[in-house]
XYZ file of C-alpha atoms in Angstrom:
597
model
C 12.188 13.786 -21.644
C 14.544 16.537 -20.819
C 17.835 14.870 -18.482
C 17.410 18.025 -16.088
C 15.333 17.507 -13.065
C 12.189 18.809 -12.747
C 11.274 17.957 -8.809
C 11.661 15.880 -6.187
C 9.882 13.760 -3.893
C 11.155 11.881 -0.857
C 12.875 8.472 -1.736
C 9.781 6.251 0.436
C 7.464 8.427 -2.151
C 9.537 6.378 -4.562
C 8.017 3.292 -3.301
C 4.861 3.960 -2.036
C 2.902 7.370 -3.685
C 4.410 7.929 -7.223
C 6.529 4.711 -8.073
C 6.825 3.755 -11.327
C 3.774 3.795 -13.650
C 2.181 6.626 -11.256
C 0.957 9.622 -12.758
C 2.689 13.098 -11.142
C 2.654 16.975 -11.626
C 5.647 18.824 -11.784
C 6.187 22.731 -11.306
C 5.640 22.491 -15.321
C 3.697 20.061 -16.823
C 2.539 16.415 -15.636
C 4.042 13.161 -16.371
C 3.943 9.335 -15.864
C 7.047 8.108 -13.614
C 9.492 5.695 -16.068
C 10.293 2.009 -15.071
C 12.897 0.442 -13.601
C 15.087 0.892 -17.101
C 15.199 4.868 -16.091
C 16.391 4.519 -12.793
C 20.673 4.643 -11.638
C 22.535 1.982 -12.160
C 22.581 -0.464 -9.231
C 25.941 -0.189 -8.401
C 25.231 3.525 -7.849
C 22.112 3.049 -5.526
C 22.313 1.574 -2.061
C 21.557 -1.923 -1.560
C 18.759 -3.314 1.074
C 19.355 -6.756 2.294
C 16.387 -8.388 4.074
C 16.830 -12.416 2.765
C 13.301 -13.363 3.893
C 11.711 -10.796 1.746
C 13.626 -11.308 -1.210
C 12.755 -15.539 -0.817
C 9.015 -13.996 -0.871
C 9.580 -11.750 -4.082
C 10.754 -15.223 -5.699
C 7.693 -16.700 -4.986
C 5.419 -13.874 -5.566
C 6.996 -12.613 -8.985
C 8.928 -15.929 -10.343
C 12.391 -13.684 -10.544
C 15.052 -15.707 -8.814
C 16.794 -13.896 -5.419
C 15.704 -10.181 -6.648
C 18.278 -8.287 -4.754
C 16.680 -4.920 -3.584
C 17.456 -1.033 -4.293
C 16.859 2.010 -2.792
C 15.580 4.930 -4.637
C 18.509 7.655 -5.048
C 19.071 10.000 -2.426
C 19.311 13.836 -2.890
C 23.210 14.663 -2.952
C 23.618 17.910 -1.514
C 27.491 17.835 -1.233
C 29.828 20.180 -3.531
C 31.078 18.089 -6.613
C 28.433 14.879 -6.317
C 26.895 13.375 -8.964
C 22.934 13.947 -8.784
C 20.870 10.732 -9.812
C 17.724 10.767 -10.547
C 14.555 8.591 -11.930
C 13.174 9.196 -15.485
C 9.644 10.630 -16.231
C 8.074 10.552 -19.062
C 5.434 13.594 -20.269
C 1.712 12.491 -20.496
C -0.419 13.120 -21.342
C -0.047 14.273 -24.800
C -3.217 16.408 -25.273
C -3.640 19.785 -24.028
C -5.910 22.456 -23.505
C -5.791 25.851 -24.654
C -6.226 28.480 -22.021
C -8.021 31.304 -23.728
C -8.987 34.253 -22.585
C -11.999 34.108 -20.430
C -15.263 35.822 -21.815
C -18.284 37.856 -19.738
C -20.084 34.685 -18.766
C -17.621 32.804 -16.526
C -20.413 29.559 -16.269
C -19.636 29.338 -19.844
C -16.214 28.644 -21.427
C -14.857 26.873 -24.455
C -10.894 25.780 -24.779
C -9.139 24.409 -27.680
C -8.539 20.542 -27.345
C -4.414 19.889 -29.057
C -2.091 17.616 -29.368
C 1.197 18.658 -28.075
C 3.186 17.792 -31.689
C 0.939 21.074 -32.568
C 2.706 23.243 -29.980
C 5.682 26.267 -30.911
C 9.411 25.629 -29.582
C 7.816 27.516 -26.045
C 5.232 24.743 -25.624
C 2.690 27.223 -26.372
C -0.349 27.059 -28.634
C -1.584 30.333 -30.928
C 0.561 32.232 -28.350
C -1.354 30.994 -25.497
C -0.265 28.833 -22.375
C -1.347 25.321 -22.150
C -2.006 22.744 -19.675
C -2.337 19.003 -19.990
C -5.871 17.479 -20.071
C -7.429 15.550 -16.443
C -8.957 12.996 -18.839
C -7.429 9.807 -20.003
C -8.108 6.232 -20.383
C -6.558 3.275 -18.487
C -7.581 -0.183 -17.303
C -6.970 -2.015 -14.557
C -4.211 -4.352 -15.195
C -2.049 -0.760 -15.334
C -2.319 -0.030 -19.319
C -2.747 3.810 -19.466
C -3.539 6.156 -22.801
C -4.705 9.370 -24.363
C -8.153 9.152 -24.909
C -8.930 9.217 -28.846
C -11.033 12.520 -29.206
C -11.367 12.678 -32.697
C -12.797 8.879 -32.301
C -14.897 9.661 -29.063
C -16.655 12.432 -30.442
C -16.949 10.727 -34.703
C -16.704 6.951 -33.949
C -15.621 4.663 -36.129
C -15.355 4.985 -39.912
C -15.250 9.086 -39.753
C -11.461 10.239 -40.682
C -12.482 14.459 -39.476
C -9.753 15.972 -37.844
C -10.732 19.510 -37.425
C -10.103 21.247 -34.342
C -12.041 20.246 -31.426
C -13.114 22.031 -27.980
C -13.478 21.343 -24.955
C -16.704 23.037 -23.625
C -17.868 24.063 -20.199
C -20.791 24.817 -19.284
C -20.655 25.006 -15.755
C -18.365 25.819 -12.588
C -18.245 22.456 -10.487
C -16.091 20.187 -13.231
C -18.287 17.766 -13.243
C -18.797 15.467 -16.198
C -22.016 16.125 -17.302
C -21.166 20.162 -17.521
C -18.290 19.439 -20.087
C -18.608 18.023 -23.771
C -16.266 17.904 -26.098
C -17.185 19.235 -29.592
C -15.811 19.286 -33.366
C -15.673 21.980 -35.693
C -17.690 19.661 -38.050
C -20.368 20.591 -35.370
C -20.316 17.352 -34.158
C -20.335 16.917 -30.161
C -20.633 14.221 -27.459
C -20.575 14.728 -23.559
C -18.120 13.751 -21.728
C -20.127 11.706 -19.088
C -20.713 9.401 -22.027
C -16.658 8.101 -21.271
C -18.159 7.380 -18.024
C -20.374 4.517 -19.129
C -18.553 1.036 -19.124
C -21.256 -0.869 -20.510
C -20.938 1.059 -23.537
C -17.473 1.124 -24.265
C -17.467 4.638 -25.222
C -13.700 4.704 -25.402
C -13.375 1.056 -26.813
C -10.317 -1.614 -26.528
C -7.907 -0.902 -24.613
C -4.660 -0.536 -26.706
C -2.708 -2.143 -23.893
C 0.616 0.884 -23.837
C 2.697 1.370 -21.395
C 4.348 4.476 -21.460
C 6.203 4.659 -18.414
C 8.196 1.310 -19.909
C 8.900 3.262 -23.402
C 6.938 4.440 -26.659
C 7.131 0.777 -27.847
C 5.887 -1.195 -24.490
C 2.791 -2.593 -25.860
C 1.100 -5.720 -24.642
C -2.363 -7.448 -25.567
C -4.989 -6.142 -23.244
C -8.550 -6.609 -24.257
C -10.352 -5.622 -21.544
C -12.372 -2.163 -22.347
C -10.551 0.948 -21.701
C -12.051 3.656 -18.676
C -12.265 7.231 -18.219
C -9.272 8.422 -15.612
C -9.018 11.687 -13.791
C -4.834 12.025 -13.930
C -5.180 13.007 -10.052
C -7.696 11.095 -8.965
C -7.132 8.419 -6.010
C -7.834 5.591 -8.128
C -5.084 6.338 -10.423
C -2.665 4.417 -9.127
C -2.716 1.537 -6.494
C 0.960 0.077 -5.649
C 1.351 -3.547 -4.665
C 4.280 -3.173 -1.244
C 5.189 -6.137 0.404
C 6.709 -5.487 3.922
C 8.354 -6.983 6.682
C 9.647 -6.737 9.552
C 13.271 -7.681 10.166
C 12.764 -9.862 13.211
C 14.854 -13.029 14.441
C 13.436 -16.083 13.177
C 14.606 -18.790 15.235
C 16.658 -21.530 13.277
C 19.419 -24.373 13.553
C 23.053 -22.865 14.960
C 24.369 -23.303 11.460
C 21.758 -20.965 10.647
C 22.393 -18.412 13.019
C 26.031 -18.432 12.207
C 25.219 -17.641 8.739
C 22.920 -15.138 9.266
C 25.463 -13.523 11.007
C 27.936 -13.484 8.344
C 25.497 -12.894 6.098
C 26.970 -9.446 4.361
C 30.387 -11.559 3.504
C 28.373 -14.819 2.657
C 25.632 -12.893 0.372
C 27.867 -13.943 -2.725
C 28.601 -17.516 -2.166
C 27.082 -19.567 -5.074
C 29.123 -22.661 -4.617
C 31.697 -24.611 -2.304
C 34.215 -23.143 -4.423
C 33.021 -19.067 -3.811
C 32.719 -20.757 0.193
C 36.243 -21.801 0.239
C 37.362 -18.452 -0.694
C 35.321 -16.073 1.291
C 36.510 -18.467 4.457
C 40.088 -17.278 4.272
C 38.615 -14.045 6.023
C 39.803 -15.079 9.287
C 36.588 -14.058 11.513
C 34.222 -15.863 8.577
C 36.535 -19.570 9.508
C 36.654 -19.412 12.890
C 32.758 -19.078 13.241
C 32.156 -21.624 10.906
C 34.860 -23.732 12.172
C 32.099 -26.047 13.568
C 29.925 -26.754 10.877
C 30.296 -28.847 7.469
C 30.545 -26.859 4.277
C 27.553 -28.416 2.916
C 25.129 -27.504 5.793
C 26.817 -24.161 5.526
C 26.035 -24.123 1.497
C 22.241 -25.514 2.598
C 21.697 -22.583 4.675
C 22.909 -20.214 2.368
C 20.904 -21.198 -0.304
C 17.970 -21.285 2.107
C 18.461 -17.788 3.157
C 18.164 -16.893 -0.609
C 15.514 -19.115 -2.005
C 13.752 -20.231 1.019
C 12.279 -23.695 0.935
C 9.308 -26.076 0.301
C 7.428 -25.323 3.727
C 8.356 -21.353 3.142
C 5.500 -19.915 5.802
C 3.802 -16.983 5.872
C 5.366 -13.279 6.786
C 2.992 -12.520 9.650
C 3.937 -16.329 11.599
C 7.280 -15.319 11.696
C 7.095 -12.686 12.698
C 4.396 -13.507 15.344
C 6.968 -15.921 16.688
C 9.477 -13.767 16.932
C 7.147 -11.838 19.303
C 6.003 -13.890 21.631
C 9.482 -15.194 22.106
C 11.115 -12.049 23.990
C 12.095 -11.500 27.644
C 9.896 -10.062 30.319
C 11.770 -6.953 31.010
C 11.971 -2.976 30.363
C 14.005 -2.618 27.535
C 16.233 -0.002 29.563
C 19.273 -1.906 28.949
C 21.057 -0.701 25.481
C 20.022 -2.462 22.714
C 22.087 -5.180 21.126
C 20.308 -5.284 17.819
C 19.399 -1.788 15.914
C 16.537 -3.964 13.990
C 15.198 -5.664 16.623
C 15.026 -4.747 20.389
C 11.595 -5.735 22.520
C 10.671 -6.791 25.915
C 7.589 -7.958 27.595
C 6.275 -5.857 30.168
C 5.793 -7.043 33.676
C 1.850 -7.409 34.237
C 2.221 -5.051 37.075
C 3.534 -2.158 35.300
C 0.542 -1.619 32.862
C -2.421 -3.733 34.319
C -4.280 -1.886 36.709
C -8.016 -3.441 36.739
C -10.117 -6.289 35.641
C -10.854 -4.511 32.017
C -7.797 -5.649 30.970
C -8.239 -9.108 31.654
C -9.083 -10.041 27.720
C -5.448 -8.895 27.079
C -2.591 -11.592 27.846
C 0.486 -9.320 27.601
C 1.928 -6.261 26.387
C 4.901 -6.052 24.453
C 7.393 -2.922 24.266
C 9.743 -2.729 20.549
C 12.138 -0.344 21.282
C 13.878 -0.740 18.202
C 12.598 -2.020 14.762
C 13.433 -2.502 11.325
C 10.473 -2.339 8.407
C 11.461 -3.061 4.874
C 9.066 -1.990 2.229
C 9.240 -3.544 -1.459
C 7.599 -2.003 -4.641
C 5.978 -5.261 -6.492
C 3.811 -3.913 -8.932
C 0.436 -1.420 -9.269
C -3.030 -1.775 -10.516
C -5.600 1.249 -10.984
C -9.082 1.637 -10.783
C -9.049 -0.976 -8.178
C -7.111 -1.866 -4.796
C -5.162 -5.527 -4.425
C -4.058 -5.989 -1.310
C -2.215 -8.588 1.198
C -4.766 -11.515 3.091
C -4.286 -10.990 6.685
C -0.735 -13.228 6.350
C 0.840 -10.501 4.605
C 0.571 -12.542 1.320
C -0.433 -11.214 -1.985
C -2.503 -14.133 -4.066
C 0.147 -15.947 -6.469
C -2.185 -15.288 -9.753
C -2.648 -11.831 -9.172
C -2.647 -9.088 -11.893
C -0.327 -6.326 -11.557
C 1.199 -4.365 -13.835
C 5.293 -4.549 -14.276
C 7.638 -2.076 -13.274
C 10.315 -2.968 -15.527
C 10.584 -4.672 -19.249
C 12.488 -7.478 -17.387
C 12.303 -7.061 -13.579
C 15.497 -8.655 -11.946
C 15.521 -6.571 -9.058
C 12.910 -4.255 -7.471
C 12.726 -0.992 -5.153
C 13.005 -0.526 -1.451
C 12.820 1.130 1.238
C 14.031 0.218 5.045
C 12.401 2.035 8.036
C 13.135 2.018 11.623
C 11.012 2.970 14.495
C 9.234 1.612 17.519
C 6.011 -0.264 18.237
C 3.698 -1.650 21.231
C 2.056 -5.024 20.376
C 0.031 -6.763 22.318
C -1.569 -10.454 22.324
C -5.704 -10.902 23.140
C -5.871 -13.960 26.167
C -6.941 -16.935 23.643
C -9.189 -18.600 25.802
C -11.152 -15.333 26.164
C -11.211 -14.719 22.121
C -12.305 -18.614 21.886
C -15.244 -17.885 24.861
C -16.618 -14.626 22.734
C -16.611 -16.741 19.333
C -18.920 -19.454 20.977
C -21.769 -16.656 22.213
C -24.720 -17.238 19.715
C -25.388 -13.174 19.347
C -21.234 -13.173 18.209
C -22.262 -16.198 15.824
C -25.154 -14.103 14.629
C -22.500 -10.417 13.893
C -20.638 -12.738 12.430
C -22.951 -14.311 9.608
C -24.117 -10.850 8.998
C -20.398 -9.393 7.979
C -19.595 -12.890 5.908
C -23.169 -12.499 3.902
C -21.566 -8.685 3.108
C -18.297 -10.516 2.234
C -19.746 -12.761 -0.086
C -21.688 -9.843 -1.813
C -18.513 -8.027 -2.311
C -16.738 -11.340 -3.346
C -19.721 -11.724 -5.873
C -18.920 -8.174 -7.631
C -14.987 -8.625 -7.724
C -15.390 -12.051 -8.378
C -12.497 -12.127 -6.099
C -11.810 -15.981 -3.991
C -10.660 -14.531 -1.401
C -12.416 -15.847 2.058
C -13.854 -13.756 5.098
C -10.823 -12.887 7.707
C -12.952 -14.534 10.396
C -13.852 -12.627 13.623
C -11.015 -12.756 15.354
C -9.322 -10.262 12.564
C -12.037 -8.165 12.432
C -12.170 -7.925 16.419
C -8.472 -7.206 16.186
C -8.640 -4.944 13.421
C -11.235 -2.472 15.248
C -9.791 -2.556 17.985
C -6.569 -1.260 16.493
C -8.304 1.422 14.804
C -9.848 2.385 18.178
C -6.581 2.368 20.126
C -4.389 3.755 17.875
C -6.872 7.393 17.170
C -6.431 7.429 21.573
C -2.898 6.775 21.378
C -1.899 9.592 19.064
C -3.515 11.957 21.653
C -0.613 11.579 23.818
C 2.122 9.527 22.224
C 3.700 12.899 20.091
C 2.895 11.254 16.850
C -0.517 12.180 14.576
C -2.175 9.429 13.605
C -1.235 8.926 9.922
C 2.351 8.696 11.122
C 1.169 5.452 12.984
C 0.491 1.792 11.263
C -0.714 -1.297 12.239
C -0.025 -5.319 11.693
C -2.832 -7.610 12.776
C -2.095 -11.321 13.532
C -4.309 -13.551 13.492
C -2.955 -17.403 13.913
C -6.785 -19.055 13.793
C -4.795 -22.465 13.849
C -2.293 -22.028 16.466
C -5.222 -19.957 18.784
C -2.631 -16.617 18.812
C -4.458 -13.379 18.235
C -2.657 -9.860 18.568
C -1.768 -6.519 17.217
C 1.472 -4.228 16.557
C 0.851 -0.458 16.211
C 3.704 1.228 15.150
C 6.205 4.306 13.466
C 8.461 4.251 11.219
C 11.133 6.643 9.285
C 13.413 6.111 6.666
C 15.023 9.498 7.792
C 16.883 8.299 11.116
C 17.880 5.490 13.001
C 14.746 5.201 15.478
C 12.145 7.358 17.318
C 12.650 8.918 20.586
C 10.160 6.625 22.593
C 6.865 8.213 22.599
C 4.800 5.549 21.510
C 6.901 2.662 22.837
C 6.252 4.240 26.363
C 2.391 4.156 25.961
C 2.602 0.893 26.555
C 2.844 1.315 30.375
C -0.639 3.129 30.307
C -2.391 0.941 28.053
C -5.204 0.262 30.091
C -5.904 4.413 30.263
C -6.311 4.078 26.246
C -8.227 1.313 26.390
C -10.981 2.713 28.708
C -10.889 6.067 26.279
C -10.997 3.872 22.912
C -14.175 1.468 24.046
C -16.230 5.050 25.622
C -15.418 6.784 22.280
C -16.456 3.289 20.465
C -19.681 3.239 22.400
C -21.461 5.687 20.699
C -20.778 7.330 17.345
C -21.404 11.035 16.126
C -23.315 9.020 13.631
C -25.525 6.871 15.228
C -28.218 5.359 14.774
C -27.205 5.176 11.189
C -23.520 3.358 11.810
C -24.973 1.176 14.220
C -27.589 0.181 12.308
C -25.723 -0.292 9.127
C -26.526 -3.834 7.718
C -23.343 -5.121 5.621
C -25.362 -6.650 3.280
C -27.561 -3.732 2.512
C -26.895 -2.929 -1.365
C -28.008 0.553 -0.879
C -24.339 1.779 0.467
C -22.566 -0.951 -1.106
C -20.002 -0.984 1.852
C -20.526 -4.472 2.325
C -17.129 -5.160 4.405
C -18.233 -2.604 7.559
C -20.604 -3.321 9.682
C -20.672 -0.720 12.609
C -17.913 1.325 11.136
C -17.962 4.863 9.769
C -15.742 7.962 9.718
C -17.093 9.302 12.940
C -16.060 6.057 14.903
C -13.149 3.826 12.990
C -12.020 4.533 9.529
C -8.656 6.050 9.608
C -5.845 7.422 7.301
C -5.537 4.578 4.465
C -1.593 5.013 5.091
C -2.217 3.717 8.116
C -4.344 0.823 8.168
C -3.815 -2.348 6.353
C -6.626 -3.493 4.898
C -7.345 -0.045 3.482
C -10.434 0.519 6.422
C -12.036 -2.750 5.406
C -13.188 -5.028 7.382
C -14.244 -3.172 10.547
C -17.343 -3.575 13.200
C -17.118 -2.235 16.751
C -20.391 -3.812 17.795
C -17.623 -6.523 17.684
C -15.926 -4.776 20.555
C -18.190 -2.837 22.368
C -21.819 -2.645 23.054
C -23.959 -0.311 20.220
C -27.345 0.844 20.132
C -28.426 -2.020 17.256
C -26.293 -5.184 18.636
C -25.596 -4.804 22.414
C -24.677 -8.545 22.677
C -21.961 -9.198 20.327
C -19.040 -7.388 21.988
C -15.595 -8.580 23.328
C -15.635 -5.776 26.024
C -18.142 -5.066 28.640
C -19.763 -1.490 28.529
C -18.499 0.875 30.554
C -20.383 2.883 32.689
């Protein structure tokens, strides 16, 4: 690891595309970005404080009040110290590139280690480039695959010089095999077969946590393509910095929250109320409620509910209004709009309100990462406590994060109309269909995680529908736009929030937020694009169960009609059925809209 830097990224990048334990290539030569151990000291980096997402880090990871970091920024003024994050080179193997021959389907490349290369990284005078292949696992462990083992086995101590032939021009496994000197060979799409265990134990390293990071791991290690999209899954929690309604003592410390942040005790109390504005607004209240809802803030309590129900209350609590009055809170700033503003004719009657955020606050929070395979939040925003995830740090005691601000419409589906379309037996019969796909995808993962229910998935296609019309006209493309589903089955409260964020300014200039006034025109162009797909019959008729696909969470749901940008969607473009919102050509019976003509 050389201390000069080698490339940059943007600091969210930091949290949500190459964190730590993600693979990268720089101008150079590739590498695997260090842990938490290589990053600034905190006191250089600035701090995020969002107190309900740090009490859900404590209860998600076990570390006590986390406090959270921001990755370092670029310093572009004269004099200032640059900061930076450690990477580590991987892998270690390389291949040769020799000259090419007359037959260009045919090629053969030296396979070496880079402890074999001269003080200008080259090899035999020729330039070198690090190897696609290596092996990892899913709980995070990452390695160079053995090659002298892969190609000898067991028992066979050769270590002649191997290659790396191809004998084709598409890349693809079964073109390449990798062959000894000793004349021994073995094709590479052999690494490719699991069952076999072709590349055997995994050794459990680590590398982005040091040389020595090591744990048990016995689960078998897999072939990895270094840039593949499966090499690296983070685990983000987020939030949204909304008011959550309390007691007054509450309030008052929440807003004296940046001077109160470091009271442990009655004593550390005492002292930080001889700031004259921090006594007279506690003036009312006892010392010890004051020390209860301090240590609330920071480790939450018992009854500690889920992200998405506070936030969901926060919602539904705002004003009727316009929001053209200047904000009072940069994080938080929404208003209900007035029905006669945006409501125009009876397709809109399934909807119960719209609600305009001018201003919002979204804090994202690097937890972890698998690979190979995606873990992500149940539809409360809540990531299961026993979980595998690989660490970021030796000993974590505080993690990345990143704050964003933007603006958002949300709006809330009429209950009684969501509770009227659940009772229709053609709904009942959608709905078995997409749980019977559940439980075969359940069955593979062996994952206990339960089926969303309608209502999510109804909410969740319907987002994906509104949000591809909305980026027509809102100035924003649709990958810049997310979503947040809410679904309250208990208390009957069904909605969704499409939004943008930036960590780059201090809002967005309204483009989105002022959709909201012509939501019914994007809801008449989402359901007739919904109606029929570029790829119908076949997405209509796609049966979730049917093992022949394997995409057992989509029912009606394809790239022609629904999916979206991953970045965008929450669920990563799971869980998705428009026959659940509009009429289709295999179930015209099951939808929460009417067809339009």
């Amino acid at each position: 690891m050389s201390p000069r830097g080698h490339g940059q990224i943007r600091r969210s990048q930091a949290i949500i595309t190459w964190g730590a334990g993600s693979l990268i290539d720089l101008p150079n030569s590739s590498a695997i970005v260090g842990g938490l151990e290589g990053w600034p000291k905190v006191d250089l980096l600035q701090e995020i404080v969002d107190p309900r997402l740090t009490r859900k880090l404590t209860l998600m990871t076990g570390v006590q009040s986390p406090p959270l970091f921001a990755p370092p920024a670029d310093e572009t003024a004269p004099g200032a110290k640059k900061l930076g994050i450690d990477v580590w080179r991987f892998p270690r193997w390389m291949v040769v590139q020799e000259q090419s021959g007359e037959n260009q389907r045919e090629r053969s490349r030296r396979l070496v280690h880079r402890k074999s290369l001269d003080e200008k990284g080259r090899f035999d005078g020729r330039q070198v480039v690090p190897t696609r292949f290596v092996r990892a696992c899913p709980r995070g462990h990452i390695d160079d695959l053995n090659w002298h083992w892969f190609v000898h086995g067991s028992g066979d101590a050769c270590r002649r010089q191997l290659w790396l032939d191809e004998r084709g021009t598409g890349g693809d496994l079964a073109d390449l095999v990798v062959r000894c000197e000793c004349e021994k060979s073995r094709g590479l799409h052999e690494a490719a077969e699991l069952e076999l265990k072709p590349l055997g134990t995994c050794p459990g390293r680590r590398p982005w946590l040091g040389a020595h990071a090591n744990e048990k791991c016995e689960l078998p290690s897999r072939l990895l393509i270094r840039t593949a999209a499966n090499a690296y899954f983070p685990q983000v929690m987020s939030t949204l910095s909304l008011p959550d309604h309390g007691s007054d003592v509450q309030k008052a410390v929440g807003e004296l929250w940046d001077d109160l942040a470091i009271v442990a005790d009655s004593g550390g109390l005492a002292f930080i109320k001889q700031k004259p504005k921090v006594a007279s607004r506690l003036a009312a209240y006892d010392d010890a409620d004051v020390l209860d809802a301090i240590a609330q803030i920071k480790h939450g309590s018992a009854d500690e509910r889920p992200v998405k129900q506070v936030e969901l209350d926060a919602l539904l609590a705002v004003p009727e209004g316009y929001g053209d009055d200047v904000p009072v809170d940069p994080n938080f700033h929404a208003r209900r709009l007035p029905d006669s503003v945006w409501r125009r004719s009876t397709l809109s009657d399934p909807i119960a309100f719209v609600i305009q955020l001018h201003r919002l606050r979204e804090v994202l929070a690097l937890t972890g990462f698998t690979r190979f395979e995606a873990v992500t939040p149940d539809i409360d925003g809540e990531y299961e406590s026993d979980v595998e995830r690989a660490s970021l740090a030796l000993e974590p005691t505080w993690f990345p994060a990143v704050e964003n601000r933007g603006e958002g419409i949300f709006l809330q589906l009429d209950p009684e109309a969501v509770e009227s379309w659940r009772a229709r037996t053609a709904v009942q019969a959608r709905l078995q269909q997409l749980v019977d796909g559940h439980q075969h995808w359940a069955q593979q993962r062996k994952s206990k995680r339960t089926f969303p229910g309608g209502p999510y998935v109804l909410l969740h296609t319907l987002s994906h529908l509104l949000l591809q019309s909305l980026a027509m006209r809102c100035g924003y493309p649709a990958s810049s736009i997310r979503e947040r589903i809410y679904s309250d089955f208990d208390g009957k409260r069904y909605g969704l929030l499409l939004y943008t964020a930036s960590p780059d300014a201090e809002g967005t200039l309204g483009g989105l937020v002022q959709q909201g006034r012509h939501l019914e025109d994007h809801l008449t162009a989402a359901l007739l694009v919904a109606g029929l797909c570029s790829n119908d019959p076949v997405c209509a008729q796609h049966s979730p169960s049917s093992d022949i696909e394997g995409r057992w969470l989509h029912g009606a749901a394809c790239h022609g009609c629904t999916l979206i940008a991953e970045t965008s969607c929450e669920m990563r473009n799971d869980y998705l059925d428009r026959a659940l919102v509009v009429p289709t050509l295999q179930d015209p019976g099951a939808a929460f809209f009417p067809a339009l003509a």
